């Protein structure tokens, strides 16, 4: 019968503060912190969708790193503000110094669409600085709608940035912008409202941003290369194990087949021997009948019996 051992630890009663009485979410968070501290574990506010975004963001970083390896110049130079950030995608390869049909260019179109390289410039800056959040807050208001001033960005532009960098869907991006602005009719978002939203309301979005940190620096590229080597090694090991298992299985099957063949041969020999015995027996009987040796033996036995009488 299956069973599970467990230990129940009763913690001291927790009395909520006035702030916790007024804010159930705060009370729940603090209770969770007490339980986690007792267990010796950490807490996280990430849900499943957040981890999906983090995973996808890491994948995008790797794709941009692969593009950088194919380029002769750093992306930070290729997307510098001195150069035009609006470009015909048919000339993108020439702009970045790579072949136009290079497979790694697909990540640029995914990030930027058809003509606008500002998103590529933004993620490149995120991937070359130590603090992605600080860089994001500064560069978003420089790259997009500079005509609105250094501390404002249009709602439309911010929705696009959130979709690209934070990997929000269209509905989530719109709701986020409405949440951090004065309402649906407000067409402009202030920098302080964006910072407050990310730090206090959606800190999980910041974790998605952090995936870009140092990704295009020498240390980041080296770490990515080591990661690729480890992944390749693991893949090769897995493939070798699979092939060894296949060889072992083939050997086992061959041995089993050999045993079956030996068994079949043994049965055939036995059957043949029985047939030979039957043939020989039939031949002897036939010979006796033809030579009359069987009758002579019978007559001899009759004479012997008469002499005894």
PDB file of N, CA and C in Angstrom, residues 65-128:
ATOM      1  N   UNK A  65      22.465  37.273 -30.674  1.00  0.00           N
ATOM      2  CA  UNK A  65      23.881  36.938 -30.509  1.00  0.00           C
ATOM      3  C   UNK A  65      24.423  36.216 -31.744  1.00  0.00           C
ATOM      4  N   UNK A  66      23.633  35.312 -32.308  1.00  0.00           N
ATOM      5  CA  UNK A  66      24.062  34.598 -33.514  1.00  0.00           C
ATOM      6  C   UNK A  66      24.217  35.563 -34.689  1.00  0.00           C
ATOM      7  N   UNK A  67      23.309  36.546 -34.771  1.00  0.00           N
ATOM      8  CA  UNK A  67      23.431  37.561 -35.821  1.00  0.00           C
ATOM      9  C   UNK A  67      24.705  38.362 -35.628  1.00  0.00           C
ATOM     10  N   UNK A  68      24.993  38.749 -34.387  1.00  0.00           N
ATOM     11  CA  UNK A  68      26.197  39.527 -34.097  1.00  0.00           C
ATOM     12  C   UNK A  68      27.464  38.776 -34.513  1.00  0.00           C
ATOM     13  N   UNK A  69      27.477  37.455 -34.301  1.00  0.00           N
ATOM     14  CA  UNK A  69      28.652  36.659 -34.666  1.00  0.00           C
ATOM     15  C   UNK A  69      28.900  36.647 -36.172  1.00  0.00           C
ATOM     16  N   UNK A  70      27.840  36.826 -36.959  1.00  0.00           N
ATOM     17  CA  UNK A  70      27.969  36.825 -38.408  1.00  0.00           C
ATOM     18  C   UNK A  70      28.383  38.189 -38.958  1.00  0.00           C
ATOM     19  N   UNK A  71      28.280  39.222 -38.124  1.00  0.00           N
ATOM     20  CA  UNK A  71      28.546  40.578 -38.581  1.00  0.00           C
ATOM     21  C   UNK A  71      30.006  40.964 -38.370  1.00  0.00           C
ATOM     22  N   UNK A  72      30.506  41.840 -39.237  1.00  0.00           N
ATOM     23  CA  UNK A  72      31.876  42.327 -39.114  1.00  0.00           C
ATOM     24  C   UNK A  72      31.966  43.501 -38.148  1.00  0.00           C
ATOM     25  N   UNK A  73      30.873  44.207 -37.946  1.00  0.00           N
ATOM     26  CA  UNK A  73      30.853  45.337 -37.013  1.00  0.00           C
ATOM     27  C   UNK A  73      29.880  45.053 -35.870  1.00  0.00           C
ATOM     28  N   UNK A  74      30.081  45.639 -34.706  1.00  0.00           N
ATOM     29  CA  UNK A  74      29.152  45.438 -33.599  1.00  0.00           C
ATOM     30  C   UNK A  74      27.772  46.027 -33.924  1.00  0.00           C
ATOM     31  N   UNK A  75      26.740  45.405 -33.431  1.00  0.00           N
ATOM     32  CA  UNK A  75      25.382  45.914 -33.644  1.00  0.00           C
ATOM     33  C   UNK A  75      25.213  47.310 -33.066  1.00  0.00           C
ATOM     34  N   UNK A  76      25.917  47.590 -31.980  1.00  0.00           N
ATOM     35  CA  UNK A  76      25.795  48.901 -31.355  1.00  0.00           C
ATOM     36  C   UNK A  76      26.261  49.992 -32.311  1.00  0.00           C
ATOM     37  N   UNK A  77      27.224  49.667 -33.198  1.00  0.00           N
ATOM     38  CA  UNK A  77      27.684  50.629 -34.206  1.00  0.00           C
ATOM     39  C   UNK A  77      26.759  50.642 -35.419  1.00  0.00           C
ATOM     40  N   UNK A  78      26.299  49.474 -35.820  1.00  0.00           N
ATOM     41  CA  UNK A  78      25.434  49.381 -36.995  1.00  0.00           C
ATOM     42  C   UNK A  78      24.098  50.076 -36.791  1.00  0.00           C
ATOM     43  N   UNK A  79      23.694  50.213 -35.519  1.00  0.00           N
ATOM     44  CA  UNK A  79      22.405  50.869 -35.226  1.00  0.00           C
ATOM     45  C   UNK A  79      22.607  52.198 -34.501  1.00  0.00           C
ATOM     46  N   UNK A  80      23.773  52.792 -34.663  1.00  0.00           N
ATOM     47  CA  UNK A  80      24.046  54.049 -33.961  1.00  0.00           C
ATOM     48  C   UNK A  80      23.078  55.134 -34.425  1.00  0.00           C
ATOM     49  N   UNK A  81      22.870  56.099 -33.556  1.00  0.00           N
ATOM     50  CA  UNK A  81      21.907  57.170 -33.830  1.00  0.00           C
ATOM     51  C   UNK A  81      22.354  58.052 -34.989  1.00  0.00           C
ATOM     52  N   UNK A  82      23.653  58.014 -35.294  1.00  0.00           N
ATOM     53  CA  UNK A  82      24.132  58.807 -36.414  1.00  0.00           C
ATOM     54  C   UNK A  82      23.626  58.249 -37.752  1.00  0.00           C
ATOM     55  N   UNK A  83      23.284  56.975 -37.747  1.00  0.00           N
ATOM     56  CA  UNK A  83      22.788  56.346 -38.966  1.00  0.00           C
ATOM     57  C   UNK A  83      21.266  56.348 -38.972  1.00  0.00           C
ATOM     58  N   UNK A  84      20.704  56.362 -40.133  1.00  0.00           N
ATOM     59  CA  UNK A  84      19.256  56.367 -40.274  1.00  0.00           C
ATOM     60  C   UNK A  84      18.678  55.046 -39.765  1.00  0.00           C
ATOM     61  N   UNK A  85      17.689  55.129 -38.851  1.00  0.00           N
ATOM     62  CA  UNK A  85      17.097  53.926 -38.280  1.00  0.00           C
ATOM     63  C   UNK A  85      15.874  53.458 -39.050  1.00  0.00           C
ATOM     64  N   UNK A  86      15.570  54.131 -40.135  1.00  0.00           N
ATOM     65  CA  UNK A  86      14.521  53.667 -41.041  1.00  0.00           C
ATOM     66  C   UNK A  86      15.212  53.146 -42.294  1.00  0.00           C
ATOM     67  N   UNK A  87      14.987  51.878 -42.611  1.00  0.00           N
ATOM     68  CA  UNK A  87      15.725  51.259 -43.699  1.00  0.00           C
ATOM     69  C   UNK A  87      14.827  50.296 -44.459  1.00  0.00           C
ATOM     70  N   UNK A  88      15.074  50.210 -45.755  1.00  0.00           N
ATOM     71  CA  UNK A  88      14.381  49.229 -46.582  1.00  0.00           C
ATOM     72  C   UNK A  88      14.951  47.848 -46.257  1.00  0.00           C
ATOM     73  N   UNK A  89      14.070  46.910 -45.902  1.00  0.00           N
ATOM     74  CA  UNK A  89      14.537  45.589 -45.505  1.00  0.00           C
ATOM     75  C   UNK A  89      15.276  44.867 -46.633  1.00  0.00           C
ATOM     76  N   UNK A  90      15.050  45.280 -47.873  1.00  0.00           N
ATOM     77  CA  UNK A  90      15.780  44.685 -48.984  1.00  0.00           C
ATOM     78  C   UNK A  90      17.261  45.074 -48.947  1.00  0.00           C
ATOM     79  N   UNK A  91      17.551  46.153 -48.219  1.00  0.00           N
ATOM     80  CA  UNK A  91      18.932  46.622 -48.095  1.00  0.00           C
ATOM     81  C   UNK A  91      19.489  46.381 -46.694  1.00  0.00           C
ATOM     82  N   UNK A  92      18.755  45.586 -45.897  1.00  0.00           N
ATOM     83  CA  UNK A  92      19.162  45.368 -44.511  1.00  0.00           C
ATOM     84  C   UNK A  92      20.511  44.673 -44.425  1.00  0.00           C
ATOM     85  N   UNK A  93      20.731  43.658 -45.273  1.00  0.00           N
ATOM     86  CA  UNK A  93      22.006  42.949 -45.253  1.00  0.00           C
ATOM     87  C   UNK A  93      23.172  43.878 -45.514  1.00  0.00           C
ATOM     88  N   UNK A  94      23.004  44.773 -46.489  1.00  0.00           N
ATOM     89  CA  UNK A  94      24.056  45.744 -46.806  1.00  0.00           C
ATOM     90  C   UNK A  94      24.297  46.679 -45.631  1.00  0.00           C
ATOM     91  N   UNK A  95      23.223  47.077 -44.974  1.00  0.00           N
ATOM     92  CA  UNK A  95      23.339  47.983 -43.834  1.00  0.00           C
ATOM     93  C   UNK A  95      24.114  47.325 -42.679  1.00  0.00           C
ATOM     94  N   UNK A  96      23.871  46.029 -42.464  1.00  0.00           N
ATOM     95  CA  UNK A  96      24.510  45.336 -41.344  1.00  0.00           C
ATOM     96  C   UNK A  96      25.794  44.620 -41.747  1.00  0.00           C
ATOM     97  N   UNK A  97      26.127  44.685 -43.033  1.00  0.00           N
ATOM     98  CA  UNK A  97      27.366  44.082 -43.485  1.00  0.00           C
ATOM     99  C   UNK A  97      27.318  42.574 -43.596  1.00  0.00           C
ATOM    100  N   UNK A  98      26.149  42.019 -43.928  1.00  0.00           N
ATOM    101  CA  UNK A  98      26.011  40.567 -44.096  1.00  0.00           C
ATOM    102  C   UNK A  98      25.231  40.294 -45.378  1.00  0.00           C
ATOM    103  N   UNK A  99      25.200  39.026 -45.785  1.00  0.00           N
ATOM    104  CA  UNK A  99      24.452  38.654 -46.982  1.00  0.00           C
ATOM    105  C   UNK A  99      22.952  38.851 -46.743  1.00  0.00           C
ATOM    106  N   UNK A 100      22.253  39.303 -47.761  1.00  0.00           N
ATOM    107  CA  UNK A 100      20.827  39.588 -47.628  1.00  0.00           C
ATOM    108  C   UNK A 100      20.007  38.337 -47.316  1.00  0.00           C
ATOM    109  N   UNK A 101      20.488  37.183 -47.770  1.00  0.00           N
ATOM    110  CA  UNK A 101      19.745  35.940 -47.537  1.00  0.00           C
ATOM    111  C   UNK A 101      20.210  35.211 -46.274  1.00  0.00           C
ATOM    112  N   UNK A 102      20.956  35.896 -45.417  1.00  0.00           N
ATOM    113  CA  UNK A 102      21.425  35.286 -44.180  1.00  0.00           C
ATOM    114  C   UNK A 102      20.239  34.915 -43.289  1.00  0.00           C
ATOM    115  N   UNK A 103      20.201  33.682 -42.836  1.00  0.00           N
ATOM    116  CA  UNK A 103      19.060  33.201 -42.042  1.00  0.00           C
ATOM    117  C   UNK A 103      18.906  33.983 -40.738  1.00  0.00           C
ATOM    118  N   UNK A 104      20.030  34.409 -40.153  1.00  0.00           N
ATOM    119  CA  UNK A 104      19.978  35.113 -38.866  1.00  0.00           C
ATOM    120  C   UNK A 104      19.299  36.478 -38.950  1.00  0.00           C
ATOM    121  N   UNK A 105      19.103  37.006 -40.149  1.00  0.00           N
ATOM    122  CA  UNK A 105      18.434  38.309 -40.297  1.00  0.00           C
ATOM    123  C   UNK A 105      16.947  38.232 -39.948  1.00  0.00           C
ATOM    124  N   UNK A 106      16.399  37.043 -39.857  1.00  0.00           N
ATOM    125  CA  UNK A 106      14.966  36.911 -39.569  1.00  0.00           C
ATOM    126  C   UNK A 106      14.597  37.520 -38.226  1.00  0.00           C
ATOM    127  N   UNK A 107      15.533  37.517 -37.277  1.00  0.00           N
ATOM    128  CA  UNK A 107      15.227  38.076 -35.960  1.00  0.00           C
ATOM    129  C   UNK A 107      15.018  39.584 -36.045  1.00  0.00           C
ATOM    130  N   UNK A 108      15.693  40.241 -36.993  1.00  0.00           N
ATOM    131  CA  UNK A 108      15.540  41.692 -37.145  1.00  0.00           C
ATOM    132  C   UNK A 108      14.124  42.023 -37.601  1.00  0.00           C
ATOM    133  N   UNK A 109      13.643  41.302 -38.589  1.00  0.00           N
ATOM    134  CA  UNK A 109      12.285  41.548 -39.075  1.00  0.00           C
ATOM    135  C   UNK A 109      11.256  41.234 -37.993  1.00  0.00           C
ATOM    136  N   UNK A 110      11.534  40.201 -37.181  1.00  0.00           N
ATOM    137  CA  UNK A 110      10.617  39.868 -36.090  1.00  0.00           C
ATOM    138  C   UNK A 110      10.564  40.977 -35.052  1.00  0.00           C
ATOM    139  N   UNK A 111      11.691  41.601 -34.790  1.00  0.00           N
ATOM    140  CA  UNK A 111      11.749  42.673 -33.796  1.00  0.00           C
ATOM    141  C   UNK A 111      11.265  44.008 -34.348  1.00  0.00           C
ATOM    142  N   UNK A 112      11.544  44.268 -35.608  1.00  0.00           N
ATOM    143  CA  UNK A 112      11.381  45.618 -36.142  1.00  0.00           C
ATOM    144  C   UNK A 112      10.290  45.777 -37.193  1.00  0.00           C
ATOM    145  N   UNK A 113       9.764  44.688 -37.698  1.00  0.00           N
ATOM    146  CA  UNK A 113       8.803  44.845 -38.788  1.00  0.00           C
ATOM    147  C   UNK A 113       9.536  45.065 -40.093  1.00  0.00           C
ATOM    148  N   UNK A 114       9.040  45.968 -40.914  1.00  0.00           N
ATOM    149  CA  UNK A 114       9.545  46.112 -42.284  1.00  0.00           C
ATOM    150  C   UNK A 114      10.607  47.194 -42.471  1.00  0.00           C
ATOM    151  N   UNK A 115      10.503  48.299 -41.735  1.00  0.00           N
ATOM    152  CA  UNK A 115      11.413  49.414 -42.056  1.00  0.00           C
ATOM    153  C   UNK A 115      12.076  50.056 -40.845  1.00  0.00           C
ATOM    154  N   UNK A 116      11.575  49.819 -39.646  1.00  0.00           N
ATOM    155  CA  UNK A 116      12.003  50.581 -38.470  1.00  0.00           C
ATOM    156  C   UNK A 116      12.996  49.782 -37.633  1.00  0.00           C
ATOM    157  N   UNK A 117      14.220  50.302 -37.505  1.00  0.00           N
ATOM    158  CA  UNK A 117      15.256  49.609 -36.745  1.00  0.00           C
ATOM    159  C   UNK A 117      15.362  50.099 -35.302  1.00  0.00           C
ATOM    160  N   UNK A 118      14.423  50.908 -34.864  1.00  0.00           N
ATOM    161  CA  UNK A 118      14.534  51.437 -33.503  1.00  0.00           C
ATOM    162  C   UNK A 118      14.420  50.332 -32.445  1.00  0.00           C
ATOM    163  N   UNK A 119      13.586  49.341 -32.699  1.00  0.00           N
ATOM    164  CA  UNK A 119      13.476  48.241 -31.733  1.00  0.00           C
ATOM    165  C   UNK A 119      14.785  47.464 -31.630  1.00  0.00           C
ATOM    166  N   UNK A 120      15.454  47.278 -32.780  1.00  0.00           N
ATOM    167  CA  UNK A 120      16.755  46.607 -32.764  1.00  0.00           C
ATOM    168  C   UNK A 120      17.769  47.447 -31.994  1.00  0.00           C
ATOM    169  N   UNK A 121      17.717  48.752 -32.209  1.00  0.00           N
ATOM    170  CA  UNK A 121      18.604  49.648 -31.469  1.00  0.00           C
ATOM    171  C   UNK A 121      18.334  49.558 -29.971  1.00  0.00           C
ATOM    172  N   UNK A 122      17.071  49.478 -29.586  1.00  0.00           N
ATOM    173  CA  UNK A 122      16.709  49.433 -28.172  1.00  0.00           C
ATOM    174  C   UNK A 122      17.212  48.138 -27.521  1.00  0.00           C
ATOM    175  N   UNK A 123      16.960  46.990 -28.136  1.00  0.00           N
ATOM    176  CA  UNK A 123      17.396  45.731 -27.521  1.00  0.00           C
ATOM    177  C   UNK A 123      18.925  45.618 -27.536  1.00  0.00           C
ATOM    178  N   UNK A 124      19.565  46.230 -28.533  1.00  0.00           N
ATOM    179  CA  UNK A 124      21.027  46.235 -28.566  1.00  0.00           C
ATOM    180  C   UNK A 124      21.577  47.020 -27.385  1.00  0.00           C
ATOM    181  N   UNK A 125      20.964  48.151 -27.094  1.00  0.00           N
ATOM    182  CA  UNK A 125      21.372  48.942 -25.929  1.00  0.00           C
ATOM    183  C   UNK A 125      21.099  48.193 -24.626  1.00  0.00           C
ATOM    184  N   UNK A 126      19.957  47.513 -24.562  1.00  0.00           N
ATOM    185  CA  UNK A 126      19.647  46.719 -23.368  1.00  0.00           C
ATOM    186  C   UNK A 126      20.699  45.629 -23.156  1.00  0.00           C
ATOM    187  N   UNK A 127      21.188  45.064 -24.268  1.00  0.00           N
ATOM    188  CA  UNK A 127      22.113  43.932 -24.201  1.00  0.00           C
ATOM    189  C   UNK A 127      23.564  44.349 -24.025  1.00  0.00           C
ATOM    190  N   UNK A 128      23.826  45.668 -23.995  1.00  0.00           N
ATOM    191  CA  UNK A 128      25.203  46.129 -23.802  1.00  0.00           C
ATOM    192  C   UNK A 128      25.375  46.917 -22.508  1.00  0.00           C
TER     193      UNK A 128
END
